[in-house]
Coordinates of C-alpha atoms in Angstrom, one line a residue:
Chain A
M1 CA 67.4 102.1 109.1
E2 CA 69.5 100.7 111.9
K3 CA 70.8 103.5 114.1
I4 CA 74.4 104.4 113.5
L5 CA 76.4 105.0 116.7
F6 CA 79.0 107.8 116.9
G7 CA 81.9 107.8 119.4
L8 CA 84.9 109.7 120.4
D9 CA 88.2 108.0 121.2
T10 CA 91.3 109.1 123.0
F11 CA 94.5 107.6 124.3
G12 CA 95.0 110.4 126.7
D13 CA 97.6 112.4 124.6
I14 CA 99.1 115.2 126.7
P15 CA 97.6 118.6 125.9
A16 CA 99.8 121.6 125.5
N17 CA 99.0 125.1 126.8
E18 CA 99.0 128.2 124.6
N19 CA 102.8 128.5 124.9
G20 CA 103.4 124.9 123.7
E21 CA 104.2 123.6 127.2
L22 CA 102.9 120.2 128.0
L23 CA 100.4 119.7 130.9
S24 CA 101.2 117.1 133.5
D25 CA 99.9 113.5 133.2
A26 CA 97.5 114.3 136.0
Q27 CA 96.1 117.3 134.3
A28 CA 95.8 115.4 131.1
L29 CA 93.7 112.7 132.8
R30 CA 91.4 115.3 134.4
Q31 CA 91.0 116.9 131.0
V32 CA 89.9 113.5 129.5
V33 CA 87.2 113.3 132.2
A34 CA 86.1 116.8 131.3
E35 CA 85.9 115.8 127.7
G36 CA 83.8 112.8 128.5
V37 CA 81.4 115.0 130.4
L38 CA 81.3 117.4 127.5
A39 CA 80.7 114.6 125.0
D40 CA 77.8 113.3 127.2
Q41 CA 76.2 116.7 127.4
L42 CA 76.4 117.0 123.6
G43 CA 74.8 113.7 123.1
V44 CA 77.7 111.6 121.7
D45 CA 76.9 107.9 122.0
I46 CA 80.2 106.5 123.2
I47 CA 83.6 107.6 124.6
A48 CA 86.4 105.0 124.3
L49 CA 89.8 105.3 126.1
G50 CA 92.8 103.4 124.9
E51 CA 95.3 101.7 127.3
H52 CA 99.0 102.6 126.6
H53 CA 102.2 102.5 128.6
R54 CA 104.3 105.1 127.0
E55 CA 105.3 108.7 127.5
D56 CA 102.9 110.1 124.8
F57 CA 99.8 109.0 126.6
A58 CA 98.5 109.5 130.1
I59 CA 95.9 106.7 130.1
S60 CA 97.2 103.4 131.3
S61 CA 94.2 102.5 133.4
P62 CA 91.2 103.5 131.2
E63 CA 88.5 102.1 133.5
M64 CA 89.7 104.3 136.4
V65 CA 89.1 107.4 134.2
L66 CA 85.8 105.9 133.0
A67 CA 84.7 105.4 136.6
A68 CA 85.3 109.1 137.2
M69 CA 83.2 109.9 134.1
A70 CA 80.5 107.5 135.2
M71 CA 79.7 109.8 138.2
Q72 CA 79.3 112.9 136.1
T73 CA 77.6 111.6 133.0
E74 CA 74.1 110.3 132.2
K75 CA 73.8 108.5 128.9
I76 CA 77.2 108.1 127.2
K77 CA 78.6 104.6 126.8
L78 CA 81.9 104.2 128.6
S79 CA 84.2 102.1 126.6
T80 CA 87.9 101.3 126.0
G81 CA 89.9 101.1 122.7
V82 CA 91.6 98.9 123.6
T83 CA 92.1 97.1 126.8
V84 CA 95.3 95.0 126.3
L85 CA 94.0 91.6 127.3
S86 CA 97.2 89.8 126.4
S87 CA 99.1 91.4 129.3
D88 CA 96.2 91.6 131.7
D89 CA 94.3 89.0 133.8
P90 CA 90.9 88.2 132.3
V91 CA 89.4 87.7 135.7
R92 CA 90.5 91.1 136.8
V93 CA 89.4 92.7 133.6
F94 CA 86.0 91.2 134.0
Q95 CA 85.8 92.4 137.6
R96 CA 86.9 95.9 136.8
F97 CA 84.5 96.3 134.0
S98 CA 81.5 94.7 135.7
T99 CA 82.3 97.2 138.6
L100 CA 82.3 100.0 136.1
D101 CA 79.0 98.7 134.7
A102 CA 77.5 98.9 138.2
L103 CA 78.8 102.4 138.9
S104 CA 77.5 103.7 135.5
N105 CA 74.1 102.0 135.6
G106 CA 75.0 99.6 132.8
R107 CA 77.0 101.9 130.5
A108 CA 80.3 100.0 130.6
Q109 CA 81.8 98.4 127.5
V110 CA 85.2 96.7 127.2
M111 CA 87.0 96.5 123.9
L112 CA 89.6 93.7 124.1
G113 CA 92.7 93.7 121.9
R114 CA 96.3 92.9 121.5
G115 CA 97.2 96.5 121.3
S116 CA 99.4 98.1 118.6
F117 CA 102.2 98.6 121.1
T118 CA 104.2 96.1 123.1
E119 CA 105.4 98.1 126.1
S120 CA 103.0 96.3 128.4
F121 CA 104.7 92.9 127.9
P122 CA 108.0 93.6 129.6
L123 CA 106.2 95.9 132.1
F124 CA 104.0 93.1 133.4
G125 CA 106.5 90.3 132.8
F126 CA 105.1 88.7 129.7
N127 CA 107.2 87.4 126.8
L128 CA 106.5 88.8 123.3
N129 CA 107.1 85.3 121.9
D130 CA 103.8 84.4 123.6
Y131 CA 102.0 87.2 121.8
D132 CA 99.5 84.9 120.0
V133 CA 98.9 82.3 122.7
L134 CA 98.4 85.0 125.4
F135 CA 95.6 86.6 123.5
E136 CA 94.0 83.4 122.3
E137 CA 93.9 81.8 125.8
K138 CA 92.8 84.9 127.6
L139 CA 90.1 85.6 125.2
N140 CA 88.9 82.1 125.6
L141 CA 88.8 82.5 129.4
F142 CA 87.1 85.9 129.1
S143 CA 84.4 84.6 126.8
Q144 CA 83.6 82.0 129.5
L145 CA 83.6 84.7 132.2
L146 CA 81.0 86.6 130.1
T147 CA 78.5 83.8 130.9
E148 CA 78.7 85.1 134.5
K149 CA 78.5 81.5 135.7
P150 CA 81.1 79.5 137.6
V151 CA 84.1 78.9 135.3
T152 CA 86.4 75.9 135.0
W153 CA 89.4 76.7 132.8
Q154 CA 92.9 75.5 132.2
G155 CA 95.7 76.9 130.1
T156 CA 99.3 77.8 130.0
T157 CA 99.2 81.5 130.6
R158 CA 97.6 81.7 134.1
A159 CA 96.6 79.5 137.0
P160 CA 93.7 77.1 136.3
L161 CA 90.2 77.9 137.6
Q162 CA 88.0 75.3 139.2
N163 CA 84.3 76.2 139.3
A164 CA 85.3 79.8 140.1
D165 CA 82.5 82.3 140.4
V166 CA 83.6 85.8 139.7
Y167 CA 82.0 89.0 141.2
P168 CA 80.4 91.5 140.8
K169 CA 77.8 90.2 138.4
T170 CA 76.2 92.7 136.0
E171 CA 72.6 93.8 136.4
S172 CA 71.9 93.0 132.7
G173 CA 73.7 89.6 132.9
H174 CA 75.9 90.6 130.0
L175 CA 79.0 92.8 129.9
D176 CA 79.1 94.7 126.6
T177 CA 82.3 93.4 124.9
Y178 CA 84.0 94.2 121.6
V179 CA 87.2 92.9 120.1
G180 CA 89.4 95.6 118.6
V181 CA 91.2 94.5 115.4
G182 CA 94.0 96.0 113.3
G183 CA 94.7 94.6 109.9
S184 CA 94.9 90.9 110.7
P185 CA 92.4 88.6 109.1
E186 CA 93.1 86.1 111.8
S187 CA 91.8 88.5 114.4
I188 CA 88.5 89.0 112.6
I189 CA 88.0 85.2 112.4
R190 CA 88.8 84.9 116.1
A191 CA 86.2 87.5 117.1
A192 CA 83.7 85.8 114.9
R193 CA 84.5 82.5 116.6
Y194 CA 83.8 83.9 120.0
G195 CA 80.6 85.6 118.7
L196 CA 81.9 89.0 119.7
P197 CA 81.4 92.3 117.7
V198 CA 84.4 93.7 115.9
M199 CA 85.8 97.2 115.9
L200 CA 88.3 98.0 113.1
A201 CA 91.2 100.4 113.8
I202 CA 91.7 102.0 110.4
I203 CA 94.6 104.4 110.9
G204 CA 95.9 104.7 107.4
G205 CA 95.2 104.0 103.8
S206 CA 91.8 103.9 102.0
P207 CA 89.1 102.7 104.4
E208 CA 87.5 100.8 101.4
R209 CA 90.3 98.3 101.6
F210 CA 88.5 96.9 104.7
K211 CA 85.5 96.0 102.7
P212 CA 86.7 92.4 102.2
Y213 CA 87.2 92.2 105.9
M214 CA 83.5 92.8 106.4
R215 CA 82.8 89.9 104.1
L216 CA 85.4 87.8 106.0
Y217 CA 83.6 88.6 109.3
E218 CA 80.2 87.5 107.9
K219 CA 81.6 84.3 106.3
A220 CA 83.3 83.5 109.6
T221 CA 80.2 83.9 111.6
E222 CA 78.4 81.7 109.1
Q223 CA 81.1 79.0 109.5
F224 CA 81.0 79.2 113.3
Q225 CA 77.3 79.7 113.5
T226 CA 77.7 82.7 115.8
P227 CA 75.7 85.9 115.7
V228 CA 76.5 88.6 113.1
H229 CA 77.0 91.8 115.1
P230 CA 77.3 95.3 113.6
V231 CA 80.9 96.2 112.9
G232 CA 82.4 99.5 114.1
M233 CA 85.5 101.4 113.1
H234 CA 87.7 104.2 114.4
S235 CA 90.0 106.6 112.7
H236 CA 91.9 109.8 113.5
G237 CA 90.5 113.3 112.8
V238 CA 90.6 117.0 113.6
I239 CA 87.6 119.3 113.0
A240 CA 87.9 123.1 112.8
P241 CA 85.7 125.9 111.4
T242 CA 87.5 125.8 108.0
D243 CA 89.4 123.1 106.1
E244 CA 92.6 125.2 106.2
E245 CA 92.6 125.5 110.0
A246 CA 91.9 121.8 110.4
R247 CA 94.7 120.8 108.1
E248 CA 97.2 123.1 109.8
L249 CA 96.2 121.7 113.2
A250 CA 96.3 118.1 112.0
W251 CA 99.7 118.7 110.5
R252 CA 101.1 119.7 113.9
S253 CA 99.1 117.1 115.9
I254 CA 98.2 113.9 114.0
R255 CA 101.3 114.0 111.8
V256 CA 103.7 114.7 114.6
S257 CA 102.2 112.0 116.7
M258 CA 102.4 109.4 113.9
D259 CA 106.0 110.4 113.1
R260 CA 107.0 110.0 116.8
I261 CA 105.5 106.5 116.9
G262 CA 106.8 105.6 113.5
R263 CA 110.4 106.5 114.5
D264 CA 110.5 103.7 117.0
R265 CA 109.6 101.3 114.2
G266 CA 112.0 102.6 111.6
W267 CA 109.4 104.4 109.5
A268 CA 110.3 107.5 107.5
P269 CA 108.6 110.7 108.6
M270 CA 105.3 111.5 106.8
T271 CA 105.6 113.6 103.7
R272 CA 103.2 116.5 103.1
E273 CA 101.9 114.6 100.0
R274 CA 101.2 111.5 102.0
F275 CA 99.5 113.6 104.7
E276 CA 97.3 115.3 102.1
N277 CA 96.5 112.0 100.6
E278 CA 95.3 110.5 103.9
I279 CA 92.9 113.5 104.2
E280 CA 91.7 113.2 100.6
N281 CA 91.5 109.5 100.1
G282 CA 92.8 107.8 103.2
S283 CA 91.9 107.6 106.9
Y284 CA 92.3 111.1 108.3
Y285 CA 89.0 112.8 108.9
V286 CA 90.3 116.4 108.8
G287 CA 88.5 119.5 107.8
S288 CA 85.5 121.7 108.4
P289 CA 82.3 120.0 109.8
T290 CA 80.9 119.6 106.3
T291 CA 84.1 118.1 104.8
V292 CA 84.4 115.6 107.7
A293 CA 80.7 114.8 107.6
K294 CA 80.8 113.9 103.9
K295 CA 83.8 111.8 104.4
I296 CA 82.4 109.9 107.4
A297 CA 79.1 109.3 105.6
R298 CA 81.0 108.0 102.5
T299 CA 83.0 105.6 104.6
I300 CA 80.0 104.4 106.5
K301 CA 78.1 103.8 103.3
N302 CA 81.0 102.1 101.5
L303 CA 81.9 99.8 104.3
G304 CA 78.6 99.2 105.9
V305 CA 79.8 99.9 109.4
K306 CA 77.3 100.7 112.1
R307 CA 79.6 102.6 114.4
F308 CA 82.1 105.3 113.8
D309 CA 84.5 106.6 116.4
L310 CA 86.7 109.6 115.8
V311 CA 90.1 109.5 117.5
Y312 CA 90.1 113.2 118.4
S313 CA 93.1 114.1 120.5
A314 CA 96.3 113.1 118.7
G315 CA 99.5 114.9 119.4
N316 CA 99.9 117.9 121.7
Q317 CA 96.8 119.9 120.9
T318 CA 95.6 122.6 123.3
V319 CA 92.5 122.0 125.4
A320 CA 90.6 124.5 123.3
E321 CA 91.5 122.7 120.1
R322 CA 90.5 119.3 121.4
E323 CA 87.2 120.6 122.7
Q324 CA 86.6 122.4 119.4
T325 CA 86.8 119.0 117.6
I326 CA 84.4 117.5 120.2
E327 CA 81.9 120.4 119.9
L328 CA 81.9 120.5 116.1
Y329 CA 81.7 116.7 115.9
A330 CA 78.7 116.5 118.2
K331 CA 76.8 119.6 117.1
E332 CA 77.5 119.6 113.3
V333 CA 79.2 116.5 112.0
I334 CA 77.0 113.8 113.5
P335 CA 73.7 115.5 112.5
Q336 CA 75.0 116.1 109.0
V337 CA 76.2 112.5 108.6
R338 CA 72.8 111.2 109.8
A339 CA 71.1 113.5 107.3
I340 CA 73.3 112.4 104.4
L341 CA 72.7 108.7 105.3
A342 CA 69.0 109.2 105.6
E343 CA 68.9 110.9 102.2
A344 CA 70.9 108.1 100.7
A345 CA 68.5 105.5 102.2
N346 CA 65.5 107.3 100.7
D347 CA 67.0 107.3 97.2
Chain B
M1 CA 102.4 80.3 79.5
T2 CA 100.7 81.4 82.7
K3 CA 102.9 83.0 85.3
Q4 CA 103.1 81.4 88.6
I5 CA 104.4 82.5 92.0
G6 CA 104.7 81.0 95.5
I7 CA 104.2 83.1 98.6
I8 CA 105.4 82.0 102.1
G9 CA 103.5 83.8 104.8
A10 CA 99.8 84.5 104.9
G11 CA 99.8 87.5 107.2
K12 CA 98.9 91.1 106.2
L13 CA 101.7 91.3 103.6
G14 CA 101.4 87.8 102.2
V15 CA 97.6 88.3 101.7
V16 CA 98.1 91.6 99.9
L17 CA 100.8 90.2 97.6
A18 CA 98.5 87.3 96.8
Q19 CA 95.7 89.7 95.9
I20 CA 98.0 91.7 93.6
A21 CA 99.5 88.7 92.0
L22 CA 96.1 87.2 91.2
Q23 CA 94.9 90.4 89.8
A24 CA 98.1 90.6 87.7
G25 CA 97.1 87.2 86.2
Y26 CA 99.5 85.0 88.1
Q27 CA 98.7 81.6 89.5
V28 CA 99.3 81.9 93.2
Q29 CA 100.3 79.2 95.7
I30 CA 100.5 80.4 99.3
A31 CA 101.4 78.9 102.7
G32 CA 100.8 80.2 106.2
S33 CA 102.6 79.3 109.4
G34 CA 100.2 76.6 110.4
S35 CA 97.9 74.2 108.6
A36 CA 96.3 75.0 105.3
E37 CA 93.0 74.9 107.0
K38 CA 93.9 77.8 109.3
I39 CA 94.1 80.3 106.5
A40 CA 91.5 78.7 104.2
L41 CA 88.7 81.0 105.1
T42 CA 90.8 84.1 104.9
M43 CA 92.2 83.3 101.5
T44 CA 88.8 82.2 100.1
V45 CA 87.3 85.6 101.0
L46 CA 90.3 87.9 100.6
A47 CA 92.2 86.3 97.7
P48 CA 89.9 83.8 96.0
G49 CA 91.8 81.7 93.5
A50 CA 95.0 81.4 95.5
R51 CA 95.9 77.8 96.2
I52 CA 96.6 77.0 99.8
M53 CA 99.4 74.5 100.5
T54 CA 102.0 73.6 103.0
S55 CA 105.2 75.6 102.8
T56 CA 107.1 72.5 101.6
E57 CA 104.7 72.2 98.7
V58 CA 104.9 75.9 97.8
L59 CA 108.7 75.8 97.8
A60 CA 108.8 72.6 95.7
N61 CA 106.2 73.7 93.1
N62 CA 107.4 77.2 92.3
E63 CA 110.4 78.7 90.5
V64 CA 109.7 82.2 92.0
I65 CA 109.0 82.5 95.8
I66 CA 108.1 85.6 97.8
L67 CA 109.2 85.5 101.4
A68 CA 106.6 87.3 103.5
L69 CA 107.1 85.7 106.8
P70 CA 108.6 87.1 110.0
L71 CA 112.3 87.7 109.4
S72 CA 113.3 85.6 112.3
K73 CA 111.7 82.6 110.7
F74 CA 113.3 82.3 107.3
N75 CA 115.9 79.8 108.5
Q76 CA 113.1 77.4 109.3
L77 CA 112.6 76.9 105.6
D78 CA 114.5 74.2 103.7
A79 CA 117.2 75.9 101.7
A80 CA 117.9 73.0 99.4
S81 CA 114.3 73.1 98.0
L82 CA 115.0 76.6 96.8
A83 CA 118.2 75.9 95.0
G84 CA 118.4 77.6 91.6
K85 CA 115.2 79.6 92.2
L86 CA 114.4 83.3 92.4
V87 CA 113.6 84.3 96.0
L88 CA 112.0 87.7 96.5
D89 CA 112.7 88.9 100.0
A90 CA 109.9 91.2 101.2
M91 CA 110.8 90.7 104.9
N92 CA 111.9 93.4 107.4
Y93 CA 113.3 93.3 110.9
W94 CA 110.5 94.1 113.3
W95 CA 111.8 93.8 116.8
E96 CA 108.4 93.5 118.3
V97 CA 107.9 90.3 116.3
D98 CA 111.4 89.0 115.9
G99 CA 112.8 89.9 119.3
K100 CA 116.0 92.0 119.8
R101 CA 118.4 90.7 117.2
A102 CA 121.6 92.7 116.7
E103 CA 122.5 91.0 113.4
F104 CA 119.2 92.3 111.8
N105 CA 120.3 95.8 112.6
D106 CA 123.9 95.7 111.3
P107 CA 124.8 98.7 109.2
R108 CA 127.3 96.6 107.2
V109 CA 125.2 93.6 106.3
G110 CA 121.7 93.9 105.0
T111 CA 119.0 91.4 106.2
S112 CA 118.6 90.3 102.6
E113 CA 122.3 89.3 102.5
L114 CA 121.6 87.1 105.5
V115 CA 118.8 85.6 103.6
Q116 CA 121.1 85.1 100.6
N117 CA 123.7 83.5 102.8
Y118 CA 121.2 81.0 104.1
F119 CA 119.7 80.2 100.6
K120 CA 123.1 80.0 99.2
D121 CA 122.1 78.3 96.0
S122 CA 119.2 80.6 95.2
N123 CA 119.1 84.1 93.8
V124 CA 117.8 86.5 96.4
V125 CA 116.4 89.8 95.4
K126 CA 115.1 92.3 97.9
A127 CA 111.6 93.6 96.7
F128 CA 108.3 94.8 98.1
N129 CA 109.8 95.5 101.5
H130 CA 109.8 99.3 101.8
M131 CA 106.1 100.1 101.1
G132 CA 103.5 99.4 103.8
Y133 CA 101.2 96.5 103.0
H134 CA 98.1 98.7 102.7
D135 CA 99.9 101.1 100.5
L136 CA 100.9 98.2 98.2
L137 CA 97.2 97.4 97.8
D138 CA 96.1 101.0 97.4
E139 CA 98.8 102.0 94.9
S140 CA 99.2 98.9 92.7
M141 CA 98.0 99.9 89.2
V142 CA 96.5 96.4 88.7
I143 CA 94.4 96.7 91.8
N144 CA 93.6 100.4 91.3
P145 CA 93.9 101.2 87.5
T146 CA 92.7 104.8 88.0
N147 CA 95.6 105.5 90.4
P148 CA 96.7 109.0 89.2
M149 CA 100.3 108.4 90.1
R150 CA 102.3 105.2 89.5
K151 CA 104.5 104.4 92.4
A152 CA 107.9 102.7 92.5
I153 CA 109.3 99.7 94.3
A154 CA 113.0 99.4 94.7
V155 CA 114.7 96.1 94.0
A156 CA 118.2 95.0 95.0
G157 CA 120.1 91.9 94.0
D158 CA 123.5 90.5 92.9
N159 CA 122.5 88.4 89.9
G160 CA 121.6 90.5 86.9
Q161 CA 119.2 87.9 85.4
A162 CA 117.4 87.5 88.7
V163 CA 117.1 91.2 89.1
A164 CA 115.7 91.5 85.6
Q165 CA 113.1 88.9 86.5
A166 CA 112.2 90.7 89.7
R167 CA 111.9 93.9 87.8
Q168 CA 109.4 92.2 85.5
I169 CA 107.3 91.0 88.5
V170 CA 107.3 94.4 90.1
T171 CA 106.1 95.8 86.8
D172 CA 103.4 93.1 86.4
F173 CA 102.3 94.0 89.9
G174 CA 101.6 97.5 88.8
F175 CA 104.6 99.5 90.0
D176 CA 107.7 101.0 88.5
A177 CA 110.9 99.1 89.4
L178 CA 113.9 101.0 90.7
V179 CA 117.0 98.8 90.5
L180 CA 119.8 99.3 93.0
D181 CA 123.4 98.4 92.5
D182 CA 123.5 95.1 94.5
L183 CA 122.0 93.2 97.3
N184 CA 124.1 95.1 99.8
A185 CA 122.4 98.4 98.6
G186 CA 119.2 96.9 100.0
L187 CA 120.5 98.3 103.4
K188 CA 119.2 101.6 102.1
L189 CA 115.7 100.3 102.1
Q190 CA 115.7 98.9 105.7
P191 CA 113.8 100.1 108.8
G192 CA 115.5 103.2 110.2
V193 CA 116.4 104.6 106.7
N194 CA 114.3 107.5 105.2
T195 CA 113.1 105.2 102.4
F196 CA 111.4 102.8 104.8
G197 CA 107.7 103.2 104.3
A198 CA 108.3 105.1 101.1
N199 CA 105.2 105.3 98.9
L200 CA 106.7 107.5 96.1
P201 CA 106.9 107.8 92.3
Y202 CA 110.1 106.7 90.7
E203 CA 112.0 109.9 90.7
D204 CA 111.1 110.8 94.3
L205 CA 112.1 107.4 95.5
Q206 CA 115.4 107.8 93.6
T207 CA 116.0 111.1 95.5
A208 CA 115.1 109.5 98.8
I209 CA 117.6 106.7 98.2
L210 CA 120.3 109.1 97.2
N211 CA 119.7 110.9 100.6
Y212 CA 119.5 107.7 102.6
D213 CA 122.2 109.0 105.0
E214 CA 119.8 111.6 106.4
T215 CA 118.7 109.4 109.2
P216 CA 121.0 108.1 112.1
F217 CA 120.9 104.5 110.8
G218 CA 121.6 105.8 107.2
Q219 CA 124.6 107.7 108.6
E220 CA 126.0 104.5 110.1
I221 CA 125.7 102.8 106.8
A222 CA 127.3 105.7 105.0
K223 CA 130.2 105.9 107.4
L224 CA 131.1 102.3 106.8
K225 CA 130.8 102.6 103.1
L226 CA 133.3 105.5 103.1
Q227 CA 135.9 103.5 105.0

């Protein structure tokens, strides 16, 4: 059976201390580095950091944090989730990640996306009306940069390039690149068109509803005659010794964080029923190691994904609570998921 | 006679409504923002059976039309071609997509009333706007017949006959229909009100709507209603 990869994702939420006081952004960033080191020691395959530009999250420059991790880790893949390509410069993105790839001995991965927030547009002087064209054009340029050969390119969103060679080159000749996708079918087709692997952000509702998207991805690769890559997914979760502890912690972390974000968009606060339903049937992986392992295994089986990342740090959890999720995920959940899947494969 | 429905918009919401309508036994015609070709692959895989057309064709061919396009774009449609027809407005103001538009955030006039003003010879009913698109798919009894709890969709309109028709469609789509007083009451289902995002059974949705003034935007609406 093909090896399933397991990752941990964070946006750099601000941890709280025991008294509920928030740490500084700087402390939050150093904590993320420590968590990356911990995940590496515990044998987690990937850590992915998401770029945001808002008060809730300390990470706006994920590759800087990943570079710090690169110096203190051995095996873990250093990824993003996502890098907002629309409001960035594809040439600089390539350079930053090929640099990270060098520093980490080939462990860099970049996940390109449009992001689920829009703060970066006004911040970097882009117009939200150009949302679609910015991503389309920049992904087009980025895919050419991935050849690591001189690029000639012209578009409307940045200056043209004439036979431009971009450095540093990677040692392997290929920078590991994913496209992060929310719920838009168009994004799936776009990733397939560029022959790039897809990572699904499944942040609510039943994960099984994404099953048709898996088929859409395969159909699209057929149509464009591009390679079919394994598909990955990420979802939120909290792990604690017992289901009760995990639920209580998730209620004051994941739920609070979702409500804060939802408020900006006019969404009503989450009801307890909805929260419980996300845990039972939806996209929150919350509970004891056994509960979470069963749920992850079920999702992997039902969807056929080959990579599962747990978004572990939502809201203002304490450092101890965050590290508890990481430890339990690595030491108990991942081995249990592998065991369940191996057993299912033998049936 | 086979029921037929037209959908304008083939994004997340449009695709989900097409899936539900097909499962409910409707013939579905759908148009995206670009060419038919652009959404062909998506529809073939996600909603096989839906017929892909231009928006002009969808508007011309159907007596019932669901609007599931960005709110800022409804006035690009030809109002005359919708005269006398039922228009189900599933759109919401989403500033990140529509840009900052004060008129879409007016506590006096609901966005569906703006839609009605534009399609002046049509009957506009607000429907399928308050539940997230993935909840619509998960909760619809026609998609998920084992769903242990039937959920409700609120509908708001000024024409009794049109509202009755909308109510039937909501029922066909696998939800209870909760009918509000008039189109203006659709304000209570808009972003910023506690019902926005509501995925609730009938009675709980009713309670949520009664308490619409619990949020700041709800309070603004309530204040104007009392004057």
